[in-house]
PDB file of C-alpha atoms in Angstrom:
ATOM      1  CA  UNK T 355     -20.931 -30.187 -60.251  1.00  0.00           C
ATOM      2  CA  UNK T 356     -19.587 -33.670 -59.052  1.00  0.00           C
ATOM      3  CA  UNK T 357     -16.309 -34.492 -60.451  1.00  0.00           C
ATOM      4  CA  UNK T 358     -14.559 -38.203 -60.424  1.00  0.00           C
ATOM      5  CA  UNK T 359     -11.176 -38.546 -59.890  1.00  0.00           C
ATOM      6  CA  UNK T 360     -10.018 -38.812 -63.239  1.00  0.00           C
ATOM      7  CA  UNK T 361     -11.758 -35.109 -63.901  1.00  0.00           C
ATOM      8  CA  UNK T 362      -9.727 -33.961 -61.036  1.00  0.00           C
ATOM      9  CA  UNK T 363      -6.241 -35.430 -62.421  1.00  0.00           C
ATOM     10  CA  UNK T 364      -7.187 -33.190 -65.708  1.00  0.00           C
ATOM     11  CA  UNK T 365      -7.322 -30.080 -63.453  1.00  0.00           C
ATOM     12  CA  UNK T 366      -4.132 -30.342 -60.986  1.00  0.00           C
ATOM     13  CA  UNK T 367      -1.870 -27.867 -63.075  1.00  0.00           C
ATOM     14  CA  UNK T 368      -4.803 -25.339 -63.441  1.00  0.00           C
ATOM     15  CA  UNK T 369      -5.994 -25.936 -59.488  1.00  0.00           C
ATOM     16  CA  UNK T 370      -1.559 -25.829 -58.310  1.00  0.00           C
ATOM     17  CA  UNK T 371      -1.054 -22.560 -60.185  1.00  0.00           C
ATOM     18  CA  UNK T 372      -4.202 -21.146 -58.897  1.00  0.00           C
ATOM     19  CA  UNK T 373      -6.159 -20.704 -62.033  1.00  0.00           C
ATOM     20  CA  UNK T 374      -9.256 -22.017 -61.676  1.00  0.00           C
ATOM     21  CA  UNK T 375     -12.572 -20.291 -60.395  1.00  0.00           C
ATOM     22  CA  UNK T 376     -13.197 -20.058 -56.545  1.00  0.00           C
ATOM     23  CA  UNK T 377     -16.277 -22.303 -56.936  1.00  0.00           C
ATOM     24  CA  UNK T 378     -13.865 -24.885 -59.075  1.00  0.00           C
ATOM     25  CA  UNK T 379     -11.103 -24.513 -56.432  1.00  0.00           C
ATOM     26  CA  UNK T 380     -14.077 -25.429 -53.908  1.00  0.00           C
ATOM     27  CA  UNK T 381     -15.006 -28.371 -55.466  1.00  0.00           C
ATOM     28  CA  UNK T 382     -11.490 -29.956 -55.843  1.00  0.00           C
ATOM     29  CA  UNK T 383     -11.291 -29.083 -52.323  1.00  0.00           C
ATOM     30  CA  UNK T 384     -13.996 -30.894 -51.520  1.00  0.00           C
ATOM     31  CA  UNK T 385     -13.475 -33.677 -53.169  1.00  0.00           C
ATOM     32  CA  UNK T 386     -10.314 -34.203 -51.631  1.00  0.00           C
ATOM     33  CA  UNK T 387     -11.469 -33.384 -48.245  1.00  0.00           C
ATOM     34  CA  UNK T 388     -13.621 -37.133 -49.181  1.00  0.00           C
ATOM     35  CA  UNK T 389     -11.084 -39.063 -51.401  1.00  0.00           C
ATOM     36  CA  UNK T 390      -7.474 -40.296 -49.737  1.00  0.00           C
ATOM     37  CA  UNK T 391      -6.074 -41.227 -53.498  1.00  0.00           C
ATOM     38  CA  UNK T 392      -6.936 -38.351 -54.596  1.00  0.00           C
ATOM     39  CA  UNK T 393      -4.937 -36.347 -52.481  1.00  0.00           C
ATOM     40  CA  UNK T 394      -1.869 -39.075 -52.318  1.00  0.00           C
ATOM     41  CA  UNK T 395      -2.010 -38.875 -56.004  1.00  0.00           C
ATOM     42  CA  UNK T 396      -2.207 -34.535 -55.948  1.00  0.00           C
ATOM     43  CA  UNK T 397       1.129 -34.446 -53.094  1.00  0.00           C
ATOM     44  CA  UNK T 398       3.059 -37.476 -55.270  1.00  0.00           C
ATOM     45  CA  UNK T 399       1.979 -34.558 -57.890  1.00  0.00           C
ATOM     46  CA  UNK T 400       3.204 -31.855 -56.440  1.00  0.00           C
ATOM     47  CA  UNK T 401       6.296 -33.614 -55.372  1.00  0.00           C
ATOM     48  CA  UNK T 402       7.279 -34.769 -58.968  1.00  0.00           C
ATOM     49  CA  UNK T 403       8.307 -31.185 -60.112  1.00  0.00           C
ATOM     50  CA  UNK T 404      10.586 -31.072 -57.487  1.00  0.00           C
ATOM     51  CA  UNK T 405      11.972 -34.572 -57.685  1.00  0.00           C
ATOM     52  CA  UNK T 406      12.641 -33.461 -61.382  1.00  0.00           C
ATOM     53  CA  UNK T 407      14.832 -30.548 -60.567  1.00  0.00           C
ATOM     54  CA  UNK T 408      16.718 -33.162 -57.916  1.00  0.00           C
ATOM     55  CA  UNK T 409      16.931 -35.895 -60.924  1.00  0.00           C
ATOM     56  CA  UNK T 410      18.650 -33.734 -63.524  1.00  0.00           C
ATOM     57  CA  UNK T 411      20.596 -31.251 -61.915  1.00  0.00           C
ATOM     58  CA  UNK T 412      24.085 -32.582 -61.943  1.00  0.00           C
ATOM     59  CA  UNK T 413      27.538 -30.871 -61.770  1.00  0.00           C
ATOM     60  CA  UNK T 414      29.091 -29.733 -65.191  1.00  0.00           C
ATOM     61  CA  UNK T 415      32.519 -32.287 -65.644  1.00  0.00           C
ATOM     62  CA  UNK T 416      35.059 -29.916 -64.660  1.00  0.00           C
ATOM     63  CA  UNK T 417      37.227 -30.913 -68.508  1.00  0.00           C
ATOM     64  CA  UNK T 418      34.310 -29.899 -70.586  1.00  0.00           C
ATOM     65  CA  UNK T 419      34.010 -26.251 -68.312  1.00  0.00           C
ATOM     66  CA  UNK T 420      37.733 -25.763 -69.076  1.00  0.00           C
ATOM     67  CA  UNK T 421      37.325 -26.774 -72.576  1.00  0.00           C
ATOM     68  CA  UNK T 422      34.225 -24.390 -73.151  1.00  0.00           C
ATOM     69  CA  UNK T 423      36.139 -21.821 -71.285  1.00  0.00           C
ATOM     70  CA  UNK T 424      39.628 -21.714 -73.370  1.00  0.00           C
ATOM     71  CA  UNK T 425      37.020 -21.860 -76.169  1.00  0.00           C
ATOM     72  CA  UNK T 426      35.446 -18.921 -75.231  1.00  0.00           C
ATOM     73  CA  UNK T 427      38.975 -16.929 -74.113  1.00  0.00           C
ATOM     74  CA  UNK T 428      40.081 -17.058 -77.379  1.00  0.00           C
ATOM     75  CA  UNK T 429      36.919 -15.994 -79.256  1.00  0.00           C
ATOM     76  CA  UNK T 430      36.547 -13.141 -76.690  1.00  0.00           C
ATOM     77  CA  UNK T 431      40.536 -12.408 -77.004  1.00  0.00           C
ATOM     78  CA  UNK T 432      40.238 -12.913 -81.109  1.00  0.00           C
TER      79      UNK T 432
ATOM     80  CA  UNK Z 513      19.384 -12.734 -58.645  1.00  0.00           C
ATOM     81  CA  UNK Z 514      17.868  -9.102 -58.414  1.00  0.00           C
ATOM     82  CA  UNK Z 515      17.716  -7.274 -62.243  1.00  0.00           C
ATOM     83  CA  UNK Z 516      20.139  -5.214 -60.650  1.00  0.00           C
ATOM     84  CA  UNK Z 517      22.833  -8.317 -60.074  1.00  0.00           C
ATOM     85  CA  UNK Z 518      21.811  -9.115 -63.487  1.00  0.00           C
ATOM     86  CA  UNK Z 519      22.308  -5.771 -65.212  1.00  0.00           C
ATOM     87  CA  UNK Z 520      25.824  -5.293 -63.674  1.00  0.00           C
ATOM     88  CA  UNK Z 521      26.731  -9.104 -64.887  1.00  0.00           C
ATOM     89  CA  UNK Z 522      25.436  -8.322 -68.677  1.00  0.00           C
ATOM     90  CA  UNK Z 523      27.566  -5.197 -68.729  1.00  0.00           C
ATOM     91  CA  UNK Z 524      30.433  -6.836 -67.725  1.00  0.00           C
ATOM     92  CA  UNK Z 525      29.835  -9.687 -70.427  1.00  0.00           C
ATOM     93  CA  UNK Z 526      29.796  -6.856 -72.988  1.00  0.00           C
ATOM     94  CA  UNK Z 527      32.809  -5.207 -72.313  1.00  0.00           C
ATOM     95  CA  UNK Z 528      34.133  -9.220 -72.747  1.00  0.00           C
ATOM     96  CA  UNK Z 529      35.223  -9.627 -69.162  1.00  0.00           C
ATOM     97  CA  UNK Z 530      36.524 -13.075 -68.522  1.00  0.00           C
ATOM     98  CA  UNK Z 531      35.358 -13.482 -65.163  1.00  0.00           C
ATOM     99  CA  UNK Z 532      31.654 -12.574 -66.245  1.00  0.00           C
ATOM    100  CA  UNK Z 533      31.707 -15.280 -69.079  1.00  0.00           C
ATOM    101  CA  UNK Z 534      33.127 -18.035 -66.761  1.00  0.00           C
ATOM    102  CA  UNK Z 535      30.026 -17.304 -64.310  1.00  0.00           C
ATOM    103  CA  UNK Z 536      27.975 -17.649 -67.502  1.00  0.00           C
ATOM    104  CA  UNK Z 537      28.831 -21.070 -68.082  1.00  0.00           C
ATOM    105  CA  UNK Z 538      28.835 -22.506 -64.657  1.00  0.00           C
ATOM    106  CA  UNK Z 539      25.229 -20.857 -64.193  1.00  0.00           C
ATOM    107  CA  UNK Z 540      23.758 -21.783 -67.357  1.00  0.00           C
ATOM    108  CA  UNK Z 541      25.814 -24.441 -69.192  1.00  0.00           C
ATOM    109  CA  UNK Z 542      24.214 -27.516 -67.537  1.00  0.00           C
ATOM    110  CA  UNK Z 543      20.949 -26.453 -68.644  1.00  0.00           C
ATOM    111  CA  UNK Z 544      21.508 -25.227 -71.846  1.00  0.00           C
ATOM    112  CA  UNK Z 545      23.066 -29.178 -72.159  1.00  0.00           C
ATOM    113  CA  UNK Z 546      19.646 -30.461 -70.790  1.00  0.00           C
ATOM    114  CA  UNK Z 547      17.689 -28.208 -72.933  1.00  0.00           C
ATOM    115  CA  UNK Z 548      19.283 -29.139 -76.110  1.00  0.00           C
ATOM    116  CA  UNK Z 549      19.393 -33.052 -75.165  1.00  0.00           C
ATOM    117  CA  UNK Z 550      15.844 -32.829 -74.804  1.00  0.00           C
ATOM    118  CA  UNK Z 551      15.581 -31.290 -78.439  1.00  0.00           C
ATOM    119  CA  UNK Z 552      17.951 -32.846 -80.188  1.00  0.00           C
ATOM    120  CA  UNK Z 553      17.637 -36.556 -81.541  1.00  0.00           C
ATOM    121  CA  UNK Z 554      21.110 -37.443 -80.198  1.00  0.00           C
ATOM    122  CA  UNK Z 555      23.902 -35.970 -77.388  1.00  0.00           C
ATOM    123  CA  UNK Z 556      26.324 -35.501 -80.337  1.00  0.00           C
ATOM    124  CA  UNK Z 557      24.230 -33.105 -82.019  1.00  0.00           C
ATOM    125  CA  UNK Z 558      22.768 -31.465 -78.679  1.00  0.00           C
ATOM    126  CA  UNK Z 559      26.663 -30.719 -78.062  1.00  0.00           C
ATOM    127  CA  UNK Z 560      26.704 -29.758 -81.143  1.00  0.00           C
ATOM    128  CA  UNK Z 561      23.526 -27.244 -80.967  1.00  0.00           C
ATOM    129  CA  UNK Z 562      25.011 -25.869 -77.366  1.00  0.00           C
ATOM    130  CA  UNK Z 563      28.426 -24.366 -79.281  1.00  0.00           C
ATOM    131  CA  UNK Z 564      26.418 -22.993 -81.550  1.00  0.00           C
ATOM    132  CA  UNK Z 565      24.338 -21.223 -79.097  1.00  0.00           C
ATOM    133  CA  UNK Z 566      28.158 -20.376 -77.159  1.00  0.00           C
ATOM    134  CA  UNK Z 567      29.086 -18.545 -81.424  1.00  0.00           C
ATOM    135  CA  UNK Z 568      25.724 -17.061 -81.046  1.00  0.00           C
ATOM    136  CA  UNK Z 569      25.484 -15.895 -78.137  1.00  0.00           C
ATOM    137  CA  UNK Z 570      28.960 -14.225 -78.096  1.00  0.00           C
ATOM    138  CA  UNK Z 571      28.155 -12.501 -81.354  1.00  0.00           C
ATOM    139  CA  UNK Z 572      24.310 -11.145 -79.938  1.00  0.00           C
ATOM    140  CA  UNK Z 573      25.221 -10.496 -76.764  1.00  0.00           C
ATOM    141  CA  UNK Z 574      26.029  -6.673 -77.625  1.00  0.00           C
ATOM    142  CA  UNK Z 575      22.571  -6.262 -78.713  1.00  0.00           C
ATOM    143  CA  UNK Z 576      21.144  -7.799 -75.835  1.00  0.00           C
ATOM    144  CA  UNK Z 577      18.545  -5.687 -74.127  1.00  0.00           C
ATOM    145  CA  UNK Z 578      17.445  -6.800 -71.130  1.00  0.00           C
ATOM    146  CA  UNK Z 579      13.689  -7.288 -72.668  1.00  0.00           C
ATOM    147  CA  UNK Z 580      13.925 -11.348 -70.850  1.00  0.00           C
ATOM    148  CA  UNK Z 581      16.200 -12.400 -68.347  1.00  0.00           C
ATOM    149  CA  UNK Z 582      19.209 -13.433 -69.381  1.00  0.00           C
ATOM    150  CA  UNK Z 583      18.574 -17.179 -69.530  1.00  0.00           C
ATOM    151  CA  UNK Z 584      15.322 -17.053 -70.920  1.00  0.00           C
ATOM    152  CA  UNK Z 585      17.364 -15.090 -73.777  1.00  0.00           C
ATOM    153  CA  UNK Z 586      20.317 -17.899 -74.063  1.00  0.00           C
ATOM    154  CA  UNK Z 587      17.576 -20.875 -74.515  1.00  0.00           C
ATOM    155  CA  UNK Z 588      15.706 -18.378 -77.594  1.00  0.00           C
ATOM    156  CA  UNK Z 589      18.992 -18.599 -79.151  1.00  0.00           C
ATOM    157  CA  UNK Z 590      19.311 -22.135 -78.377  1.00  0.00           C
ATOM    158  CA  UNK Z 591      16.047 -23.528 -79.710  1.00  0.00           C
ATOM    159  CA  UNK Z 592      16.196 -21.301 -82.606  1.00  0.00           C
ATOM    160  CA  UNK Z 593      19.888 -23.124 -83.249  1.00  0.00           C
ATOM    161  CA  UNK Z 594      18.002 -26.304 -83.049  1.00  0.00           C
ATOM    162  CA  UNK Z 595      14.897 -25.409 -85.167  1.00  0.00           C
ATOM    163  CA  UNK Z 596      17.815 -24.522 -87.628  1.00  0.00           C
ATOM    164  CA  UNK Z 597      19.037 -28.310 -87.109  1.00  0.00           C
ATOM    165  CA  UNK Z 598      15.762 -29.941 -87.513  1.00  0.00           C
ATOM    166  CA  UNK Z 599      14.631 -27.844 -90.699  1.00  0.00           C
ATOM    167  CA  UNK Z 600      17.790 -30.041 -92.064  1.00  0.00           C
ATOM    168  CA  UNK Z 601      17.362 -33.137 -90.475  1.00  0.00           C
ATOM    169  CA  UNK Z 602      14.544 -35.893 -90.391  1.00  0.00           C
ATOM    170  CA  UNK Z 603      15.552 -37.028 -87.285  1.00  0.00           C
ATOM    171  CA  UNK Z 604      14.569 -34.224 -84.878  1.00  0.00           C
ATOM    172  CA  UNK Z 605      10.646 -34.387 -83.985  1.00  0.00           C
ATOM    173  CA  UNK Z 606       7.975 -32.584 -85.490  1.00  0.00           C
ATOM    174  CA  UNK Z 607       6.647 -30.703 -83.447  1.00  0.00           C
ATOM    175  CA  UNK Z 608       9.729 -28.714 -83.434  1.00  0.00           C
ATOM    176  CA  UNK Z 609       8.960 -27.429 -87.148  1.00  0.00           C
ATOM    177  CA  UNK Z 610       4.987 -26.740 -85.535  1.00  0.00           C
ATOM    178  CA  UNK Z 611       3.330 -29.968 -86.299  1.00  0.00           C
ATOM    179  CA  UNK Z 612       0.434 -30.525 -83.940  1.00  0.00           C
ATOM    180  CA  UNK Z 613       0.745 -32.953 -80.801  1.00  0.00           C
ATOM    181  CA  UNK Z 614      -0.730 -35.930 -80.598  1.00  0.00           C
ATOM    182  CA  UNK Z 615      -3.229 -36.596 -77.850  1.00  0.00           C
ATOM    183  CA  UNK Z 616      -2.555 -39.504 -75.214  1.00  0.00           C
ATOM    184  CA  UNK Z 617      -3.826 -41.156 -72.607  1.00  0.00           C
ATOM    185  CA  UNK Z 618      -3.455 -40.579 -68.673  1.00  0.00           C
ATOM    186  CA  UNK Z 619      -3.717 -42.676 -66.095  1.00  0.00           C
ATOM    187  CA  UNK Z 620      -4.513 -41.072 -62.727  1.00  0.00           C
ATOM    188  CA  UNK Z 621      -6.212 -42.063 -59.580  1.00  0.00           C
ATOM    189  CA  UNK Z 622      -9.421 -44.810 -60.529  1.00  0.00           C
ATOM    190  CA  UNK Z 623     -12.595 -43.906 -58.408  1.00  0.00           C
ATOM    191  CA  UNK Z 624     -13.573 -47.778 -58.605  1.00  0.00           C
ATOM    192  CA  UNK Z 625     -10.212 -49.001 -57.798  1.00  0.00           C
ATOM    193  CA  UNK Z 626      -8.500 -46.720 -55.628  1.00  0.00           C
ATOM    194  CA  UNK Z 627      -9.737 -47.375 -52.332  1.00  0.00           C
ATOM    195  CA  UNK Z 628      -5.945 -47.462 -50.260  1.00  0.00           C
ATOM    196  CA  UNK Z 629      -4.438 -44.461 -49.657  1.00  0.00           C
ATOM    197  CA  UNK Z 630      -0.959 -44.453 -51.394  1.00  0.00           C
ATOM    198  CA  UNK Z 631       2.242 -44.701 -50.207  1.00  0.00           C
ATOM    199  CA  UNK Z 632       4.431 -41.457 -50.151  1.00  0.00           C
ATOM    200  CA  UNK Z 633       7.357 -41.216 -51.594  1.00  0.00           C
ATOM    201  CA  UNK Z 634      10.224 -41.963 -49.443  1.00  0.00           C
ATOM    202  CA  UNK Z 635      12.293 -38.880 -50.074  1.00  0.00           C
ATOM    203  CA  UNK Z 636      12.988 -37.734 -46.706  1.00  0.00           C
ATOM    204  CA  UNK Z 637      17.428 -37.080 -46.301  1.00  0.00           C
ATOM    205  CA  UNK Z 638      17.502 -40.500 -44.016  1.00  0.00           C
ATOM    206  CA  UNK Z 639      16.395 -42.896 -46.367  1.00  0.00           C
ATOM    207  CA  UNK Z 640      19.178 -42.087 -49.015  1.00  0.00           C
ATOM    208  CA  UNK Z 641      19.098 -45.709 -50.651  1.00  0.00           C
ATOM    209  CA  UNK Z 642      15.255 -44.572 -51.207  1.00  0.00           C
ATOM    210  CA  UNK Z 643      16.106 -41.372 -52.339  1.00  0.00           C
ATOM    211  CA  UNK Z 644      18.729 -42.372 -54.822  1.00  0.00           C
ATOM    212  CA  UNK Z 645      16.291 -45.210 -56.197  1.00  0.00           C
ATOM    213  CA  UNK Z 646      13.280 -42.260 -56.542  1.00  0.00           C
ATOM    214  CA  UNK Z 647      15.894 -40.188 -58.762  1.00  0.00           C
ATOM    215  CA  UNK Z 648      16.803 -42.816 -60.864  1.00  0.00           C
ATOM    216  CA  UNK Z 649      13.202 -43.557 -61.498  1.00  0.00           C
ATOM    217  CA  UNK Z 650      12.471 -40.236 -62.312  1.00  0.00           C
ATOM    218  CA  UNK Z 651      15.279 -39.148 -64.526  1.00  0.00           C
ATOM    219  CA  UNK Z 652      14.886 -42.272 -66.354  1.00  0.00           C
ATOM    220  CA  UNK Z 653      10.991 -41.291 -66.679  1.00  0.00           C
ATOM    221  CA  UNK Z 654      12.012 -37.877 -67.859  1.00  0.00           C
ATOM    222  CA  UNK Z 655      14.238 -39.147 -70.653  1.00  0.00           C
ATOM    223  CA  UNK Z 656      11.376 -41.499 -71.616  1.00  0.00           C
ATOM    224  CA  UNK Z 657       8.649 -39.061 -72.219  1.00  0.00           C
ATOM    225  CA  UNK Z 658       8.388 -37.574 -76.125  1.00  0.00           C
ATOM    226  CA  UNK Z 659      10.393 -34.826 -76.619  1.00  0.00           C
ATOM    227  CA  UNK Z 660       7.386 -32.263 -76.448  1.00  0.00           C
ATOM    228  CA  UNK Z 661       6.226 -33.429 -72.924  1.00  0.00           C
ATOM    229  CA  UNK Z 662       9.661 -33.540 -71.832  1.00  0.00           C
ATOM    230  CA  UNK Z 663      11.289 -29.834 -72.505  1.00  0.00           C
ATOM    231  CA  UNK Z 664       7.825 -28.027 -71.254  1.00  0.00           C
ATOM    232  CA  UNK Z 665       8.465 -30.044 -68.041  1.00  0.00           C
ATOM    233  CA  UNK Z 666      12.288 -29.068 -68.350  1.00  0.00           C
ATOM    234  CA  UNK Z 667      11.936 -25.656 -68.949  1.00  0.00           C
ATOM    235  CA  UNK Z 668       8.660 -25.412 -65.968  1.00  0.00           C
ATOM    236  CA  UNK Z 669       9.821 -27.828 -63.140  1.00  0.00           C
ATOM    237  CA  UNK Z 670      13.731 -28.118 -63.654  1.00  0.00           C
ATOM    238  CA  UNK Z 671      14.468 -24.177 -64.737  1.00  0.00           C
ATOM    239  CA  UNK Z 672      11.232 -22.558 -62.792  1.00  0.00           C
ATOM    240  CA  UNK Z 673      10.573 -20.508 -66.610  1.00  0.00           C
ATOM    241  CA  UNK Z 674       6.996 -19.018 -66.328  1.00  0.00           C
ATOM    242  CA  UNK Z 675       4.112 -20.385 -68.903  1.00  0.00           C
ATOM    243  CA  UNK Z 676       4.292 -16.946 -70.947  1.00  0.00           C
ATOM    244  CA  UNK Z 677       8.051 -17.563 -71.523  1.00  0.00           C
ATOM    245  CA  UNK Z 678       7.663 -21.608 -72.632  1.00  0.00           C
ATOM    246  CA  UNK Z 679       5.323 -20.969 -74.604  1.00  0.00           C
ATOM    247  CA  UNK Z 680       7.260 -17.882 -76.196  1.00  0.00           C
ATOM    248  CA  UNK Z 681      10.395 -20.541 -76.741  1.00  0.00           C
ATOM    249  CA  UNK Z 682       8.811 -22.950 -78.163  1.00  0.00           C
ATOM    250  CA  UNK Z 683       5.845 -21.433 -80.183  1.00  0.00           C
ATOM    251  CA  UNK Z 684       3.497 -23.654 -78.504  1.00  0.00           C
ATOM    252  CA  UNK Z 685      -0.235 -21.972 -76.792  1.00  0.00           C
ATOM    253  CA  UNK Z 686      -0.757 -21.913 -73.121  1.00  0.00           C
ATOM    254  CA  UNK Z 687      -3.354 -24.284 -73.348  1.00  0.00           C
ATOM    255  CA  UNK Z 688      -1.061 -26.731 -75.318  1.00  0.00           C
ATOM    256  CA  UNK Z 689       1.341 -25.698 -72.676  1.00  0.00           C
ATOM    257  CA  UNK Z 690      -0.229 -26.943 -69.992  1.00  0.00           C
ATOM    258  CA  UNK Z 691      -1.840 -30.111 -71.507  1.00  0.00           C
ATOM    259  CA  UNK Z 692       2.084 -31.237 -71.995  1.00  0.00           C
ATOM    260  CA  UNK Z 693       2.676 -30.175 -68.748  1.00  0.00           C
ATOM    261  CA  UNK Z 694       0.337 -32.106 -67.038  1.00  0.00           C
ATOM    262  CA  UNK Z 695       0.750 -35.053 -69.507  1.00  0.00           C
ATOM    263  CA  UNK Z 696       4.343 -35.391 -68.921  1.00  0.00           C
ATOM    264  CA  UNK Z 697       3.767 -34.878 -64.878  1.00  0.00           C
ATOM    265  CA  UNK Z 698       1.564 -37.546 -64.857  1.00  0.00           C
ATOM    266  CA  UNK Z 699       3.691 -39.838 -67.037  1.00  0.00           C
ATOM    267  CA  UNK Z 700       6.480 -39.559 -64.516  1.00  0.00           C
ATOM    268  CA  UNK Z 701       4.799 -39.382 -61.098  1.00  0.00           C
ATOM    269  CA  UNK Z 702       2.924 -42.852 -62.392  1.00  0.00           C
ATOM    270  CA  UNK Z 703       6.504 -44.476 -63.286  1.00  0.00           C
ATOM    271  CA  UNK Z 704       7.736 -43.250 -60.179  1.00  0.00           C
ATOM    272  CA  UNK Z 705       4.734 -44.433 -57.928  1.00  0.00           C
ATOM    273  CA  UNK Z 706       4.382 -47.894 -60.214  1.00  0.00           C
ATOM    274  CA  UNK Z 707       8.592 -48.497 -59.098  1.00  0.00           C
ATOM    275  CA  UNK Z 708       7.852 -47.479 -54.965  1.00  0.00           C
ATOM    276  CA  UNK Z 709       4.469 -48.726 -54.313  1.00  0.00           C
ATOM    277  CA  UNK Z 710       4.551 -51.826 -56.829  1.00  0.00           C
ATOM    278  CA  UNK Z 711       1.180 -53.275 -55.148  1.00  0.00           C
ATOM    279  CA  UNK Z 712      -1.144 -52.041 -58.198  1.00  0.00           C
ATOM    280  CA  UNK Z 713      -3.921 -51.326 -55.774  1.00  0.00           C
ATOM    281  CA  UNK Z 714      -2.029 -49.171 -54.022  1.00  0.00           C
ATOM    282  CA  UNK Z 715      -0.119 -47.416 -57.035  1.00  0.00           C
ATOM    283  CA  UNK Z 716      -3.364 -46.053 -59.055  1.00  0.00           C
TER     284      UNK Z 716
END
């Protein structure tokens, strides 16, 4: 079966964690062995997850560690 | 960290060592701040939710069993703290409570319109302007997307959780799983795209 690009979008998590069916997998292959956007738009994709872990990973303020920390010293010592 | 490394650090944080508690926060506390900002309807409350989970986690962590990792463990605690939140307040979202998620639109690649390839991102470590611009973007995405779409693509792509263990957190099937997954993916990597290639031929 033919799919359009839209039908591929639908099956990028399934086809990136390696669930789909060899014969699906060959399709999608296929299809973006013929379609440039398709595979700009499946390694932007692939990139996002990462980007997100780059985005929100940020340092802990060091006042609110201390703060949590005494917190926790005296329930632990209590 | 090998289940060995892991064992060793739990035993440690049940005999109450200090040392093993202050690894605990700087290893988990920034997430556990994410996770709860992401369920919570304001940072007050998600601050709120987190010392909660800090109470609860102090008084469980005797019984702790090794049956999930250990941070797979400390974000059970703290969505059940804030399912315990939103059973008593309106303003946290549904679907926490189990309501059923509402079904959206997604835009991807158009086989009519797309005929350029896109751009790629421009995330390479020389282009740090770029770089900087492209995390902006995409935080600003993240915090955008409804709350469902964006704590399955906290807990998958920000703290690497498998599907079996999201959708053990938050109650949710895989196939719902990866529907929000996808759905909140897509949302971002289009806002992203739309802000670095903003020729709308180019940015399908």
């Amino acid at each position: 079966m033919k799919h359009c690009c839209s039908q591929i979008v639908e099956l990028l998590v399934d086809y990136l964690e390696g669930e789909l069916s060899a014969e699906q997998t060959a399709e999608l292959d296929s299809h973006f062995a013929g379609c440039p956007p398709c595979v700009a738009f499946l390694e932007t994709y692939r990139e996002t997850g990462k980007v997100c872990k780059c985005a929100l990973e940020k340092e802990l303020p060091a006042a609110m560690e201390q703060t949590l920390l005494n917190f926790l010293k005296t329930t632990i010592q209590g | 960290m090998t289940s060995d490394d892991e064992a060793t650090w739990v035993r440690r944080l049940k005999q109450g060592d200090e040392a093993a508690f202050e690894r605990l926060i700087d290893t988990y506390y920034g997430a556990m701040l994410r996770l709860a900002r992401s369920l919570c309807p304001d940072p007050a409350t998600a601050e709120d939710v987190v010392q909660e989970t800090w109470f609860a986690i102090l008084s469980a962590i005797a019984r702790f069993e090794g049956r999930s990792t250990l941070k797979t463990w400390i974000f059970a605690i703290l969505t059940n703290q804030a399912r315990k939140r939103a059973a008593k307040d309106r303003r946290f979202a549904a679907w926490l409570l189990g309501d059923t998620t509402e079904d959206e639109a997604i835009a991807g690649p158009d086989c009519a319109t797309a005929q350029a390839a896109m751009s790629p991102w421009p995330l390479d470590a020389e282009a740090k302007v770029h770089r900087d611009q492209v995390l902006t973007i995409v935080q600003e995405a993240i915090e955008n997307l409804p709350s469902n779409q964006r704590t399955v693509v906290i807990l998958r792509d920000i703290e690497g959780l498998e599907p079996a263990e999201v959708c053990e957190l938050l109650k949710i099937t895989d196939g719902n799983q990866r529907v929000l997954l996808h759905r909140g993916r897509v949302s971002i990597r289009n806002t992203a795209d739309q802000a670095l290639n903003p020729n709308p031929e180019m940015s399908r």
